[in-house]
């Protein structure tokens, strides 16, 4: 039973690799595993806690479903606490002006389920963030077996632990690129042909069958976020007396979208506790094993959550405290040695940019120039 929850947890926290499935008839357990995903930082909130239940991914009944709780509370060791507000099924959020992490304090999560079960996280201390000294990139060309090539950039970082005596870090990558689409050219089936039908969010409406400009477009220009799909944690192979040199945060591919304009590459350094490090390090190893058909999935994903009352049922996931240091850099088309490797967009994309791209927004980021 525990192994099944471990496997399902990997898919909840990260995007799973594509594998061929063998479907087995496995009975649905009466008590679902509760999976918790959340953290608090020293950066301004709000902070989110996500609650889900999951089954063995090899079962026909496998799914990820959000679940509701009676109360979700974050508290610290100096008497501050806040009950989070549900913003969607299974997703709870602090007030933007509510509790905020402070370095040196200790934090705990309490989840009270509707059926009387109560879970709590082990107290987690917020340590100083260390020093994220530099974020930079290297251009890469790699060969495929069919003779084609891949082009992109490795995003790297240099860091040090500062005055910290323990070297437990998690590095997150958030990339952003700008896209432009043409929803005014959207068409619908019209007999055997396609007829113009500008989307309502575009700049145009049809007047007598002729497009007429009526307002600025609301879905032509988007900024799209993308992330590293494998946790990057401090590792002894990078550690030189508390210094981490040339740590790879992620790989940014060159395609017709990412370098239509430029890429904003942001790295966040999170100083975490040993418990949180063990969790993310285990996730990394399990994720690597899933993508390697010759490496079996072994070991248990540790959790810092325990059940304190109610009918016993499994609990998985993590709630942790972290201080954050951030640096970023822009990668532009001018950084590509041969601009001809950037694919051209020959056809217009006629849908809303928000619809076409997950994790996109029409709000221009403050850092975008």
Coordinates of C-alpha atoms in Angstrom, one line a residue:
X1 CA 0.0 0.0 0.0
X2 CA 2.8 2.4 0.9
X3 CA 4.6 1.9 -2.4
X4 CA 1.4 2.8 -4.3
X5 CA 1.1 6.0 -2.5
X6 CA 4.8 6.8 -3.1
X7 CA 4.4 6.3 -6.8
X8 CA 1.2 8.4 -7.0
X9 CA 2.8 11.2 -5.0
X10 CA 5.6 11.6 -7.6
X11 CA 3.0 12.4 -10.2
X12 CA 1.2 14.9 -8.0
X13 CA 4.3 16.9 -7.2
X14 CA 5.9 16.7 -10.7
X15 CA 4.9 16.0 -14.3
X16 CA 5.4 12.3 -14.8
X17 CA 7.3 10.7 -17.6
X18 CA 5.4 9.0 -20.4
X19 CA 5.4 5.2 -19.9
X20 CA 3.4 2.3 -21.1
X21 CA 0.9 1.3 -18.5
X22 CA -0.3 -2.2 -17.5
X23 CA -3.8 -1.8 -16.1
X24 CA -4.6 -4.0 -13.1
X25 CA -7.9 -4.4 -11.3
X26 CA -6.9 -3.1 -7.8
X27 CA -9.7 -2.5 -5.3
X28 CA -10.3 1.2 -4.3
X29 CA -9.2 1.7 -0.7
X30 CA -11.8 2.9 1.8
X31 CA -9.4 5.5 3.2
X32 CA -7.7 7.6 0.6
X33 CA -4.2 8.8 1.1
X34 CA -4.2 12.6 1.9
X35 CA -1.4 14.4 0.0
X36 CA -0.3 17.9 1.2
X37 CA 1.7 20.3 -0.8
X38 CA 2.6 23.7 0.5
X39 CA 5.2 26.0 2.1
X40 CA 5.7 29.4 3.7
X41 CA 8.6 31.8 2.9
X42 CA 10.0 35.1 4.0
X43 CA 8.6 36.7 0.8
X44 CA 5.2 38.4 0.8
X45 CA 2.3 36.1 0.5
X46 CA -0.3 34.8 -0.1
X47 CA 0.8 31.2 0.4
X48 CA -1.2 28.2 -0.9
X49 CA -1.8 24.8 0.5
X50 CA -3.1 22.1 -1.8
X51 CA -4.9 18.9 -0.6
X52 CA -5.4 15.9 -2.8
X53 CA -6.1 12.2 -2.7
X54 CA -4.5 9.7 -5.0
X55 CA -4.4 6.0 -5.9
X56 CA -1.8 3.7 -7.4
X57 CA -1.0 5.0 -10.9
X58 CA -1.1 1.4 -12.3
X59 CA -4.8 1.1 -11.4
X60 CA -7.8 1.9 -13.7
X61 CA -9.0 4.0 -10.7
X62 CA -5.9 6.2 -10.6
X63 CA -6.6 9.9 -10.5
X64 CA -5.7 13.1 -8.8
X65 CA -8.6 14.7 -7.0
X66 CA -8.7 17.7 -4.8
X67 CA -10.3 17.3 -1.4
X68 CA -11.8 19.7 1.1
X69 CA -10.9 20.2 4.7
X70 CA -12.8 21.7 7.6
X71 CA -9.9 23.9 8.6
X72 CA -6.3 24.6 7.4
X73 CA -4.1 26.6 9.7
X74 CA -0.5 27.9 9.6
X75 CA 1.1 28.9 12.9
X76 CA 4.5 29.9 14.2
X77 CA 6.3 29.5 17.6
X78 CA 5.6 33.1 18.8
X79 CA 1.8 32.8 18.8
X80 CA 0.9 33.9 15.3
X81 CA -1.6 31.8 13.3
X82 CA -3.9 32.1 10.4
X83 CA -6.8 30.0 9.1
X84 CA -6.5 29.8 5.3
X85 CA -9.4 30.6 3.0
X86 CA -10.5 28.0 0.3
X87 CA -10.1 29.5 -3.1
X88 CA -11.1 26.4 -5.1
X89 CA -11.7 22.7 -4.4
X90 CA -8.8 21.6 -2.2
X91 CA -6.7 24.8 -2.5
X92 CA -6.4 27.0 0.5
X93 CA -4.7 30.4 0.6
X94 CA -3.5 32.9 3.2
X95 CA -4.6 36.6 3.1
X96 CA -2.1 38.7 1.1
X97 CA -1.6 40.8 4.3
X98 CA -1.7 37.8 6.6
X99 CA 1.0 35.7 8.1
X100 CA 4.5 36.0 6.6
X101 CA 7.6 33.9 7.2
X102 CA 10.4 35.3 9.4
X103 CA 13.9 33.9 9.4
X104 CA 14.6 32.2 12.7
X105 CA 11.0 31.3 13.5
X106 CA 9.4 27.8 13.4
X107 CA 6.3 27.0 11.4
X108 CA 3.7 24.3 11.5
X109 CA 0.6 23.3 9.4
X110 CA -2.5 21.8 10.8
X111 CA -5.2 20.2 8.6
X112 CA -8.6 19.2 10.0
X113 CA -10.5 16.9 7.6
X114 CA -14.3 16.8 7.3
X115 CA -14.4 13.2 8.6
X116 CA -12.5 14.1 11.8
X117 CA -9.0 13.2 10.8
X118 CA -6.4 15.7 11.9
X119 CA -2.9 16.0 10.4
X120 CA 0.0 18.2 11.5
X121 CA 3.4 18.9 10.1
X122 CA 6.5 18.6 12.2
X123 CA 7.9 22.1 13.2
X124 CA 10.1 23.5 10.5
X125 CA 12.6 26.2 11.1
X126 CA 13.3 29.0 8.6
X127 CA 17.0 29.4 8.0
X128 CA 18.8 32.3 6.3
X129 CA 18.9 32.0 2.5
X130 CA 22.7 32.0 1.8
X131 CA 24.0 33.9 -1.2
X132 CA 22.8 33.3 -4.7
X133 CA 25.8 35.0 -6.4
X134 CA 25.3 34.6 -10.1
X135 CA 22.8 33.2 -12.7
X136 CA 24.2 32.7 -16.3
X137 CA 23.7 30.5 -19.3
X138 CA 25.6 28.5 -21.9
X139 CA 24.6 27.8 -25.5
X140 CA 24.3 24.1 -26.5
X141 CA 23.9 22.1 -29.7
X142 CA 23.2 18.4 -29.3
X143 CA 22.8 15.7 -31.9
X144 CA 19.8 13.3 -32.2
X145 CA 20.1 9.8 -33.5
X146 CA 18.2 10.7 -36.7
X147 CA 20.8 13.3 -37.6
X148 CA 18.8 16.4 -36.5
X149 CA 20.0 18.8 -33.8
X150 CA 18.6 20.4 -30.7
X151 CA 19.5 23.9 -29.8
X152 CA 19.1 25.6 -26.4
X153 CA 20.7 27.0 -23.3
X154 CA 21.7 25.5 -19.9
X155 CA 20.9 28.0 -17.1
X156 CA 23.5 27.8 -14.4
X157 CA 24.1 29.3 -11.0
X158 CA 26.9 30.0 -8.6
X159 CA 26.0 30.1 -4.9
X160 CA 27.4 29.9 -1.4
X161 CA 26.0 29.0 2.0
X162 CA 27.2 32.3 3.6
X163 CA 27.2 31.9 7.4
X164 CA 25.1 28.7 7.4
X165 CA 26.6 25.6 8.8
X166 CA 24.3 23.3 6.9
X167 CA 24.1 23.2 3.1
X168 CA 20.5 22.3 2.4
X169 CA 19.2 24.2 -0.6
X170 CA 16.4 23.8 -3.2
X171 CA 16.7 25.7 -6.4
X172 CA 13.6 26.5 -8.4
X173 CA 13.6 27.9 -12.0
X174 CA 10.8 30.1 -13.4
X175 CA 11.2 31.0 -17.1
X176 CA 9.0 33.5 -18.9
X177 CA 8.7 34.2 -22.6
X178 CA 6.3 36.4 -24.6
X179 CA 4.0 35.1 -27.3
X180 CA 1.7 36.8 -29.8
X181 CA -1.3 35.2 -31.5
X182 CA -4.0 36.3 -34.0
X183 CA -7.5 35.6 -32.5
X184 CA -9.0 38.1 -35.0
X185 CA -8.3 35.5 -37.7
X186 CA -10.2 32.7 -35.9
X187 CA -12.6 30.8 -38.3
X188 CA -15.5 28.4 -37.9
X189 CA -16.9 25.6 -40.2
X190 CA -19.0 27.2 -42.9
X191 CA -20.3 24.5 -45.2
X192 CA -17.3 23.0 -46.9
X193 CA -15.2 26.1 -46.1
X194 CA -14.0 28.1 -43.2
X195 CA -15.6 31.4 -42.4
X196 CA -14.2 34.4 -40.4
X197 CA -15.3 34.5 -36.7
X198 CA -13.0 36.8 -34.7
X199 CA -12.9 35.7 -31.0
X200 CA -14.7 38.1 -28.6
X201 CA -11.3 38.9 -26.9
X202 CA -9.8 40.0 -30.2
X203 CA -9.8 43.5 -31.5
X204 CA -12.4 42.9 -34.2
X205 CA -16.1 42.1 -34.7
X206 CA -17.8 41.3 -38.0
X207 CA -20.0 44.0 -39.4
X208 CA -21.8 42.9 -42.5
X209 CA -19.3 40.1 -42.9
X210 CA -16.3 42.6 -42.7
X211 CA -14.0 42.7 -39.7
X212 CA -14.2 46.0 -37.9
X213 CA -11.8 47.2 -35.2
X214 CA -13.6 48.0 -32.0
X215 CA -11.1 47.7 -29.1
X216 CA -7.6 46.7 -28.1
X217 CA -7.0 43.0 -28.2
X218 CA -7.3 41.2 -24.8
X219 CA -5.8 37.9 -25.8
X220 CA -3.2 38.5 -28.5
X221 CA -0.2 39.1 -26.2
X222 CA 0.7 36.7 -23.4
X223 CA 3.6 36.0 -21.0
X224 CA 4.1 32.3 -20.5
X225 CA 5.8 30.7 -17.5
X226 CA 7.7 27.4 -17.6
X227 CA 9.5 25.5 -14.8
X228 CA 12.2 22.9 -14.2
X229 CA 10.4 19.6 -14.0
X230 CA 13.1 17.9 -11.8
X231 CA 14.0 19.2 -8.3
X232 CA 17.5 20.7 -8.1
X233 CA 18.9 20.2 -4.6
X234 CA 22.3 20.9 -3.1
X235 CA 24.6 18.0 -3.8
X236 CA 28.1 17.2 -2.7
X237 CA 29.3 17.0 -6.3
X238 CA 28.8 20.8 -6.5
X239 CA 29.9 21.6 -2.9
X240 CA 33.3 23.2 -2.4
X241 CA 33.4 24.2 1.2
X242 CA 29.9 25.6 1.1
X243 CA 30.3 27.0 -2.4
X244 CA 28.2 25.7 -5.3
X245 CA 29.7 26.4 -8.7
X246 CA 28.0 25.7 -12.1
X247 CA 24.8 24.1 -10.8
X248 CA 22.4 23.5 -13.7
X249 CA 19.0 24.9 -12.9
X250 CA 17.3 23.9 -16.1
X251 CA 17.6 23.6 -19.9
X252 CA 15.8 26.2 -22.1
X253 CA 15.1 24.9 -25.6
X254 CA 15.1 27.1 -28.6
X255 CA 11.8 27.0 -30.5
X256 CA 9.5 29.3 -32.5
X257 CA 7.9 30.5 -29.2
X258 CA 10.6 30.8 -26.6
X259 CA 12.8 33.1 -28.7
X260 CA 10.1 35.0 -30.6
X261 CA 11.1 37.8 -28.3
X262 CA 13.4 36.8 -25.3
X263 CA 13.4 34.6 -22.2
X264 CA 13.5 35.9 -18.6
X265 CA 15.3 33.2 -16.6
X266 CA 14.8 33.4 -12.9
X267 CA 16.4 31.2 -10.3
X268 CA 15.1 31.0 -6.7
X269 CA 17.4 29.7 -4.0
X270 CA 15.5 28.3 -1.0
X271 CA 17.2 27.5 2.2
X272 CA 15.4 24.5 3.7
X273 CA 15.6 22.2 6.6
X274 CA 17.0 18.7 6.6
X275 CA 13.5 17.2 6.5
X276 CA 12.5 19.2 3.5
X277 CA 15.8 18.4 1.8
X278 CA 15.3 14.7 2.3
X279 CA 11.8 15.0 0.8
X280 CA 12.9 16.8 -2.4
X281 CA 16.0 14.7 -2.8
X282 CA 13.9 11.6 -2.7
X283 CA 11.5 13.1 -5.2
X284 CA 14.4 13.8 -7.5
X285 CA 15.7 10.3 -7.3
X286 CA 12.3 8.8 -7.8
X287 CA 11.7 11.1 -10.8
X288 CA 15.0 10.0 -12.3
X289 CA 14.1 6.3 -11.8
X290 CA 10.7 6.7 -13.5
X291 CA 12.4 8.1 -16.6
X292 CA 15.0 5.2 -16.6
X293 CA 13.4 1.9 -17.7
X294 CA 16.5 0.0 -16.3
X295 CA 16.3 1.6 -12.9
X296 CA 13.6 0.2 -10.5
X297 CA 11.6 2.6 -8.3
X298 CA 12.7 1.9 -4.8
X299 CA 12.6 3.6 -1.5
X300 CA 10.0 5.7 0.3
X301 CA 9.3 9.4 -0.1
X302 CA 9.7 10.8 3.4
X303 CA 7.1 13.1 4.8
X304 CA 7.1 15.6 7.7
X305 CA 3.3 15.1 8.3
X306 CA 1.8 13.0 11.0
X307 CA -1.8 12.1 11.9
X308 CA -2.8 13.2 15.4
X309 CA -6.4 12.1 15.6
X310 CA -9.2 10.3 13.7
X311 CA -9.5 7.0 11.9
X312 CA -5.9 6.1 10.7
X313 CA -5.3 6.8 7.1
X314 CA -2.1 7.4 5.0
X315 CA -0.6 10.9 4.8
X316 CA 2.0 12.0 2.3
X317 CA 3.5 15.2 1.1
X318 CA 5.3 18.2 2.6
X319 CA 4.8 21.5 4.3
X320 CA 8.0 23.4 4.9
X321 CA 9.5 26.9 5.7
X322 CA 12.1 28.5 3.4
X323 CA 13.9 31.8 3.0
X324 CA 14.3 32.8 -0.6
X325 CA 17.1 34.5 -2.6
X326 CA 16.4 35.4 -6.2
X327 CA 18.4 36.4 -9.3
X328 CA 17.5 36.5 -13.0
X329 CA 18.9 37.1 -16.4
X330 CA 17.5 37.7 -19.9
X331 CA 18.4 35.4 -22.8
X332 CA 17.8 37.1 -26.1
X333 CA 17.9 36.0 -29.7
X334 CA 21.2 37.9 -30.0
X335 CA 22.7 35.4 -27.6
X336 CA 22.0 32.6 -30.2
X337 CA 25.3 32.3 -32.2
X338 CA 23.4 31.4 -35.4
X339 CA 20.0 33.1 -35.6
X340 CA 18.9 30.7 -38.4
X341 CA 18.4 27.9 -35.8
X342 CA 15.4 29.8 -34.4
X343 CA 12.4 28.3 -36.2
X344 CA 10.2 30.8 -38.0
X345 CA 6.4 31.1 -37.5
X346 CA 5.0 30.7 -41.0
X347 CA 1.3 30.3 -40.1
X348 CA -0.7 32.5 -37.7
X349 CA -2.0 31.0 -34.5
X350 CA -5.6 32.0 -34.5
X351 CA -6.7 31.1 -30.9
X352 CA -6.4 33.1 -27.7
X353 CA -2.9 33.1 -26.3
X354 CA -4.3 32.3 -22.9
X355 CA -6.1 29.2 -24.3
X356 CA -3.0 28.0 -26.3
X357 CA -0.4 28.3 -23.5
X358 CA -0.7 26.9 -20.0
X359 CA 0.6 29.1 -17.2
X360 CA 0.1 32.2 -19.3
X361 CA -1.2 35.7 -18.4
X362 CA -2.1 38.8 -20.4
X363 CA -0.6 41.0 -17.6
X364 CA 2.8 42.2 -18.4
X365 CA 5.4 41.3 -15.7
X366 CA 6.9 44.3 -13.9
X367 CA 10.4 43.1 -14.9
X368 CA 9.6 42.9 -18.6
X369 CA 11.2 45.7 -20.6

